[in-house]
Amino acid sequence: MRVKVLSRNPDDYVRETKLDLQRVPRNYDPALHPFEVPREYIRALNATKLERVFAKPFLGSLDGHRDGVNCMAKHPKSLSTVLSGACDGEVKIWNLTKRQCIRTIQAHEGFVRGMCVRFCGTSFFTVGDDKTVKQWKMENPEYGEEEPIHTILGKTVYTGIDHHWKEAVFATCGQQVDIWDEQRTSPMCSLTWGFDSISSVKFNPIETYLLGSCASDRNIVLYDMRKSTPLKKVILNMRTNTLCWNPMEAFIFTAANEDYNLYTFDMRFLESPVTVHMDHVSAVLDVDYSPTGKEFVSASFDKSIRIFPVDKGHSREVYHTKRMQHVITVKWTSDNKYILCGSDEMNIRLWKANASEKLGVLAPREKAAMNYNQKLKEKFQYHPKIRRIAQHRHLPKSIYCQIKEQRIMREARRRKELNRRKHSKPGSVPLVSEKKKHIVAVVK
Amino acid sequence: MAEEWLGTEAAASENEDEDELQEDGERRHRQLLEAVSSLSGRKRRRLAERTEASVQVSEFNVSTKGTGEKLVLSELLQPIRPKSALSSVKNELTRVKQKAVVELPLSKEEAKRVVREAAYVTTSKDVGKWQQIVLQNRRAEQLVFPLKQDIAAVVPLEQATSAWKARTPLEQEIFGLLHKTKQPITDPLLNPEEAALLQAMSLEEARQRRAELQKARVVQSYYEAKARREKKIKSKKYHRMLKKSKRRKALKEFELLQKSDPEAALARLEELEQLRMQERMSLKHQNKGKWARSRAIIAKYDLEARKAMQEQLAKNKELMQKVSVELPEEKPDDVPEEDLTSVTIPTIPTDASRANPWLLGKPSSPAKEPEAQEGQGDILEPGAAESKEEMEEEEEEMSEEEALLQDFAQKRHMRQQRAGSPARQDADVTEAVSELPGDIPVPLICTETEVSAGIKLPTDVQEEVLLMQQLDRARTMEDIEALASEESVEQPEELVAGGREMGVQQPVVAGAKAKARQQVAAGTGAQQLVAAAAEAREQQPVATGTGAEMGAQRQPEERRAGARPARKPTSQKQLISLQAVLEGQAQEVQCPSLPVVLEEEEGGIDQRGVITEAFAGDDVVADFRREKRKAEQDAKPQPVNLVLPGWGEWGGSGLKPSTRKIKRFLRKPPPAPPRKDQHLPHVIISEKRNIYAAAHQVNELPFPFERHQQFEQSIRTPVGATWNTQRAFQKLTAPRVITRSGHIIQPISAEDIPAAARPTLEVVPELRVQPGQRRGRTGL
């Protein structure tokens, strides 16, 4: 009896030496693989669906504060360390991997208004409502209650602080912007331009002598530390809460505004913002750039955080949970993977920056599949079905209703303007672009 | 109060005399004034008026009342005596007065604004240096973060072996050797030069260099391939054209050079001379090679071979032709040489002289008057024309300028023919011969040429010329105009001349032959010429006495050859080939008259007719009609056949269901609604749109795309591994941004930027000057 079995000639698949290229038993003749577009379309559709299925961005919350979290700071050298300051004057240092508080300091009486870590990561500064600037060591003290390294007693309340990226210099803001040498108890120079309380000051991470600040008289002021002079002031329709410099593009910064929008400016052309980012339905309280400079995250009073691509006018992602209240502060971690947000209800939440990303080490095939899926999603992003799935987000009712309401309002305003233009002398009602609409003036 | 005052005044005027009255009036007036001033609340300060001299003079009450001048401060300082202590003060005062008034300083706000503006401009310029890098990063296909890639550095052996020392004799010996040869000991991988090299070239630069090299190699291989291809081309015609074009180019360049830099041109000429000498030394092109010998054997029977041989000979001559340098000093030198040649080789047979290049090398002669050249040209051109008529190949190659020149020559020739009277025919031949050795006077040449022109011009030649002119007509508009006027006049005369000189064709040919031997020294004189004529006679039995004339014509020709080296090669070639062709006269009957007529006929055919003829096969309208009918048929709803064979009756092969059953189970659908293109005969409207597919399709062009083709293209190319090789798949699906987990991404800094982009960052020096301070110093 003869038994037939499948048999292959080893010459067809065995390499002579291991240095030879692997034989690919594959024929790429396009005639043999028809319907490439429909097949890829289906794959893209599936990838999009799976992305939505796996979109679970919330990783965990760090609880322990006894009041709303007012400010946060990233550690420049350690990814797992993050600092937070609360409204009761307490500062906590967290270990993210363990999701534990490793240290608690009662730093101030009243709010901790701002905090920043020295560029080397050995110490950090806090400012509070008690008119003091305090410098603290990063490590735990050996024993007992801990004392700050330095305390500077000021005349007025400081509302914000930021450290220089390379030198032993920091800047505080309150009634004026003060630039301090770490070794001295009086500021190196004070920069003023009019009298108003300044809510936030930020050093440019690339051109480190540049500073940006936003004051409550609705303006954003730029300063040059070298020349110890303000440079230019742009006045917007409403107050800017804070601003953040792009870490990859020296002249770009984004301002979080009370009018629900964020404005990305090029500091060389302040007459109109580069992009107006609109999606929030309440005041935007904080903004932070991703370390790649391609995206930024914003925290809003509407109890959500949103991720915007730098060059897009609308957000690509919105995060919210039932228990999360007004988000006061937000940070994007320096490995571009996570987002931290501190909110009113005393919690710090940890999110994935990419909602459906698989955490942990990926096998090469997984990685390839992920890249392929990403590419497919990108390729077919304009197809209506795919777009619908990719754009679908669940929103809490309050935000959803407000979005609808605001859309109606915007539409009404637009219609009114249209009608006004239609019924008045041509040219008398000029067409003002969305970008220009929010800028009141630029002061030299 | 006024009344009271008036009352008292009236009373006083009555009883007091004039003086008292006045004094009293003054006092009263003062009182009145005081009273009035006391009435107003404030006390007005009144300047005390000093009217008389007194001992105590208040310095504050100096007045200049009455003088009508202003009091000048310097006058007060004027001393009574010329010199005083106050002079210095006065000088000071005058100096101070002369100084210009200092401008008001800017207000504080203003000054601050100026400072801010200046600072803003410089700062934004400073920041602007990142522009290029930012754009580059935004456009980048792939960005890898962190930007600063820490390359795993090899731990230098220096550190690893710091404690270690060479102890054993072998080790010491080895180290000694290494020291001697300056080999690196601590870092065994690189010696200092290599290290420097490595440092000098970054990865980016190396990549750039490699790309450049690759490009260069590609270009080189491209040129090589091109050259090889060109070399392989067998077409003789192509190569001939190529050579010709090269030659022409070289000539043009040379002319330019002559104009721009005469010295360089001279140097070039010398080079040519060198080449010529080499040619003479090398004995190339003398029909002595293998090929030439084989040709020589065939030449008897094969016209082509003969032609080839002669061509080579011509080339030889051409190469050995001495390049003329037009210098006036050469003239006296030339004459004796001429004499010498005439003396030493007087009776060399023409054939030998033709073969022997040594005899042909003719020293250059000085430039001649234009008339002489012209006349000489006239002589030459008919010959050239003849060569043309016989050699169509040559004609084709003839460049346009040459054709033009010929045209002119022919026209001139005709004019001369018209003017040339029979009286001139008897121009003294002997006189011409006697004149030969020396400089020929211009008028004589003119007559001679005219004579010769008058003699030759047989009818067939005339025809050819006319034809050629016809061909040339298309070339320039001037030609057409000129000919239109000339033709009518010329025709009869030419006919007459042709009738007169019927059968006198041969002299012309002989003349041409003589010209072919133009290199023969002019000084050889009559014998040689007679020999040439004899030869001509041998070939063409009908001979006339014009041989001597031809000889006389030769000298100017030579001169022209000397004067215009540029023109030489072509004409010479023509002449030689002419001679070659003369033997085989069968070829000369090629004449383009027939095709011309045909062309005209074809031109008459209607354009439309041509098109209909071309597309005679396909009837588009009928096709469309058929198509539409088919579409209509297809769109009609088809009846549904629900017949099940074998159900309720016998089934099997060869058995058909009954018609009754078919009729019953064939479901006819309701008629379709009328087509929309029912009344539109030229249109097919298809209503088959798949709405289910439409839901998945993009219905408007997405933003970054400008044309729908672009978008479709982007969709059409598959990215999957099913359709692409592994490598292509990896490339196609490479992510835009790569980050490493657990790595901190620092903000960009100048050190992160590759060396290629860095210069842009360093162009703008940092401004450390504080404009605020500077402004403060200068402004205030």
mmCIF file of C-alpha atoms in Angstrom, chain A residues 26 28 33 36-37 39-41 43 76-79 165 193 205-207 209-210 224 226-227 229-232 247-252 267-268 291-292 294 334-337 371-372 375-376 379-380 382-385 444, chain B residues 113 116-117 119-120 122-124 126-131 134 137-138 143 145 147 695-698 702 704 711 714-715 717-725 729 732-733 735 739 741-748 766 770:
data_model
loop_
_atom_site.group_PDB
_atom_site.id
_atom_site.type_symbol
_atom_site.label_atom_id
_atom_site.label_comp_id
_atom_site.label_asym_id
_atom_site.label_seq_id
_atom_site.Cartn_x
_atom_site.Cartn_y
_atom_site.Cartn_z
ATOM 1 C CA ARG A 26 5.289 34.691 -1.295
ATOM 2 C CA TYR A 28 3.479 39.678 -4.661
ATOM 3 C CA HIS A 33 -4.101 39.636 -4.357
ATOM 4 C CA GLU A 36 -6.668 45.676 -2.040
ATOM 5 C CA VAL A 37 -8.687 48.780 -1.303
ATOM 6 C CA ARG A 39 -9.731 44.681 2.089
ATOM 7 C CA GLU A 40 -7.722 47.452 3.602
ATOM 8 C CA TYR A 41 -10.864 49.405 4.177
ATOM 9 C CA ARG A 43 -9.058 46.284 8.130
ATOM 10 C CA PRO A 76 12.967 66.830 35.719
ATOM 11 C CA LYS A 77 15.082 63.731 36.330
ATOM 12 C CA SER A 78 12.706 61.093 37.593
ATOM 13 C CA LEU A 79 9.680 59.958 35.661
ATOM 14 C CA TRP A 165 15.794 75.682 32.810
ATOM 15 C CA TRP A 193 4.166 97.003 33.010
ATOM 16 C CA PRO A 205 12.505 76.029 27.832
ATOM 17 C CA ILE A 206 14.596 76.600 24.705
ATOM 18 C CA GLU A 207 15.548 80.258 24.687
ATOM 19 C CA TYR A 209 16.069 84.042 28.856
ATOM 20 C CA LEU A 210 12.501 84.511 27.640
ATOM 21 C CA ASP A 224 13.436 89.281 28.219
ATOM 22 C CA ARG A 226 18.809 89.527 29.683
ATOM 23 C CA LYS A 227 17.622 93.006 29.000
ATOM 24 C CA THR A 229 12.608 94.585 30.103
ATOM 25 C CA PRO A 230 9.141 93.575 29.003
ATOM 26 C CA LEU A 231 8.911 93.034 25.260
ATOM 27 C CA LYS A 232 5.338 93.139 24.137
ATOM 28 C CA PRO A 247 9.313 72.590 24.235
ATOM 29 C CA MET A 248 10.308 71.938 20.621
ATOM 30 C CA GLU A 249 9.436 75.225 18.987
ATOM 31 C CA ALA A 250 11.074 78.160 20.696
ATOM 32 C CA PHE A 251 8.683 80.865 19.586
ATOM 33 C CA ILE A 252 5.375 79.070 20.055
ATOM 34 C CA MET A 267 5.762 85.260 19.766
ATOM 35 C CA ARG A 268 7.119 87.023 16.702
ATOM 36 C CA PRO A 291 7.386 66.797 25.494
ATOM 37 C CA THR A 292 7.342 66.099 21.758
ATOM 38 C CA LYS A 294 3.115 67.948 18.863
ATOM 39 C CA SER A 334 8.137 63.783 30.221
ATOM 40 C CA ASP A 335 8.100 60.364 28.555
ATOM 41 C CA ASN A 336 5.090 61.421 26.497
ATOM 42 C CA LYS A 337 2.987 58.550 27.820
ATOM 43 C CA ASN A 371 1.871 50.543 13.259
ATOM 44 C CA TYR A 372 -0.083 49.043 10.403
ATOM 45 C CA LYS A 375 -1.423 53.769 9.226
ATOM 46 C CA LEU A 376 -4.706 52.316 8.059
ATOM 47 C CA LYS A 379 -5.282 56.451 5.488
ATOM 48 C CA PHE A 380 -9.012 55.934 5.715
ATOM 49 C CA TYR A 382 -11.843 60.616 5.794
ATOM 50 C CA HIS A 383 -14.261 57.793 5.092
ATOM 51 C CA PRO A 384 -17.543 58.608 6.760
ATOM 52 C CA LYS A 385 -18.113 55.346 8.593
ATOM 53 C CA LYS A 444 4.364 97.773 22.119
ATOM 54 C CA ARG B 113 8.413 102.034 25.018
ATOM 55 C CA ARG B 116 10.773 97.628 24.723
ATOM 56 C CA GLU B 117 10.401 97.904 21.009
ATOM 57 C CA ALA B 119 14.318 94.632 22.763
ATOM 58 C CA TYR B 120 11.373 92.934 21.099
ATOM 59 C CA THR B 122 16.193 91.808 18.685
ATOM 60 C CA THR B 123 14.629 89.039 20.722
ATOM 61 C CA SER B 124 12.245 87.949 18.022
ATOM 62 C CA ASP B 126 17.051 85.786 18.071
ATOM 63 C CA VAL B 127 14.198 83.364 18.395
ATOM 64 C CA GLY B 128 13.695 83.354 14.639
ATOM 65 C CA LYS B 129 16.859 81.372 14.174
ATOM 66 C CA TRP B 130 14.860 78.300 15.170
ATOM 67 C CA GLN B 131 12.509 78.747 12.287
ATOM 68 C CA VAL B 134 10.992 73.981 13.545
ATOM 69 C CA ASN B 137 10.729 68.971 12.424
ATOM 70 C CA ARG B 138 7.164 69.699 11.449
ATOM 71 C CA LEU B 143 10.892 62.019 14.587
ATOM 72 C CA PHE B 145 12.541 61.229 20.777
ATOM 73 C CA LEU B 147 16.377 63.965 20.288
ATOM 74 C CA ALA B 695 -22.535 55.425 2.645
ATOM 75 C CA HIS B 696 -18.941 54.256 2.815
ATOM 76 C CA GLN B 697 -17.571 56.678 0.283
ATOM 77 C CA VAL B 698 -16.022 60.042 0.817
ATOM 78 C CA PRO B 702 -10.646 66.230 2.351
ATOM 79 C CA PRO B 704 -4.931 68.617 2.473
ATOM 80 C CA PHE B 711 -6.825 61.473 -2.846
ATOM 81 C CA SER B 714 -3.458 57.881 -1.689
ATOM 82 C CA ILE B 715 -6.236 55.359 -1.179
ATOM 83 C CA THR B 717 -1.790 52.279 -2.918
ATOM 84 C CA PRO B 718 -1.990 49.449 -0.436
ATOM 85 C CA VAL B 719 0.247 49.583 2.628
ATOM 86 C CA GLY B 720 -0.317 46.090 3.966
ATOM 87 C CA ALA B 721 2.185 43.268 4.012
ATOM 88 C CA THR B 722 -0.130 41.340 1.705
ATOM 89 C CA TRP B 723 0.780 43.602 -1.164
ATOM 90 C CA ASN B 724 4.207 44.815 -0.198
ATOM 91 C CA THR B 725 7.507 43.270 0.620
ATOM 92 C CA PHE B 729 5.776 47.404 4.520
ATOM 93 C CA LEU B 732 5.217 52.444 4.712
ATOM 94 C CA THR B 733 3.957 51.855 8.204
ATOM 95 C CA PRO B 735 5.220 55.713 12.820
ATOM 96 C CA THR B 739 9.382 57.602 21.772
ATOM 97 C CA SER B 741 9.316 54.257 27.185
ATOM 98 C CA GLY B 742 11.049 55.335 30.343
ATOM 99 C CA HIS B 743 13.147 57.995 28.639
ATOM 100 C CA ILE B 744 12.759 61.602 29.566
ATOM 101 C CA ILE B 745 12.350 63.848 26.574
ATOM 102 C CA GLN B 746 14.154 67.103 27.194
ATOM 103 C CA PRO B 747 13.232 70.298 25.407
ATOM 104 C CA ILE B 748 15.144 70.869 22.223
ATOM 105 C CA GLU B 766 23.695 86.903 21.138
ATOM 106 C CA GLN B 770 21.674 96.462 27.033
#
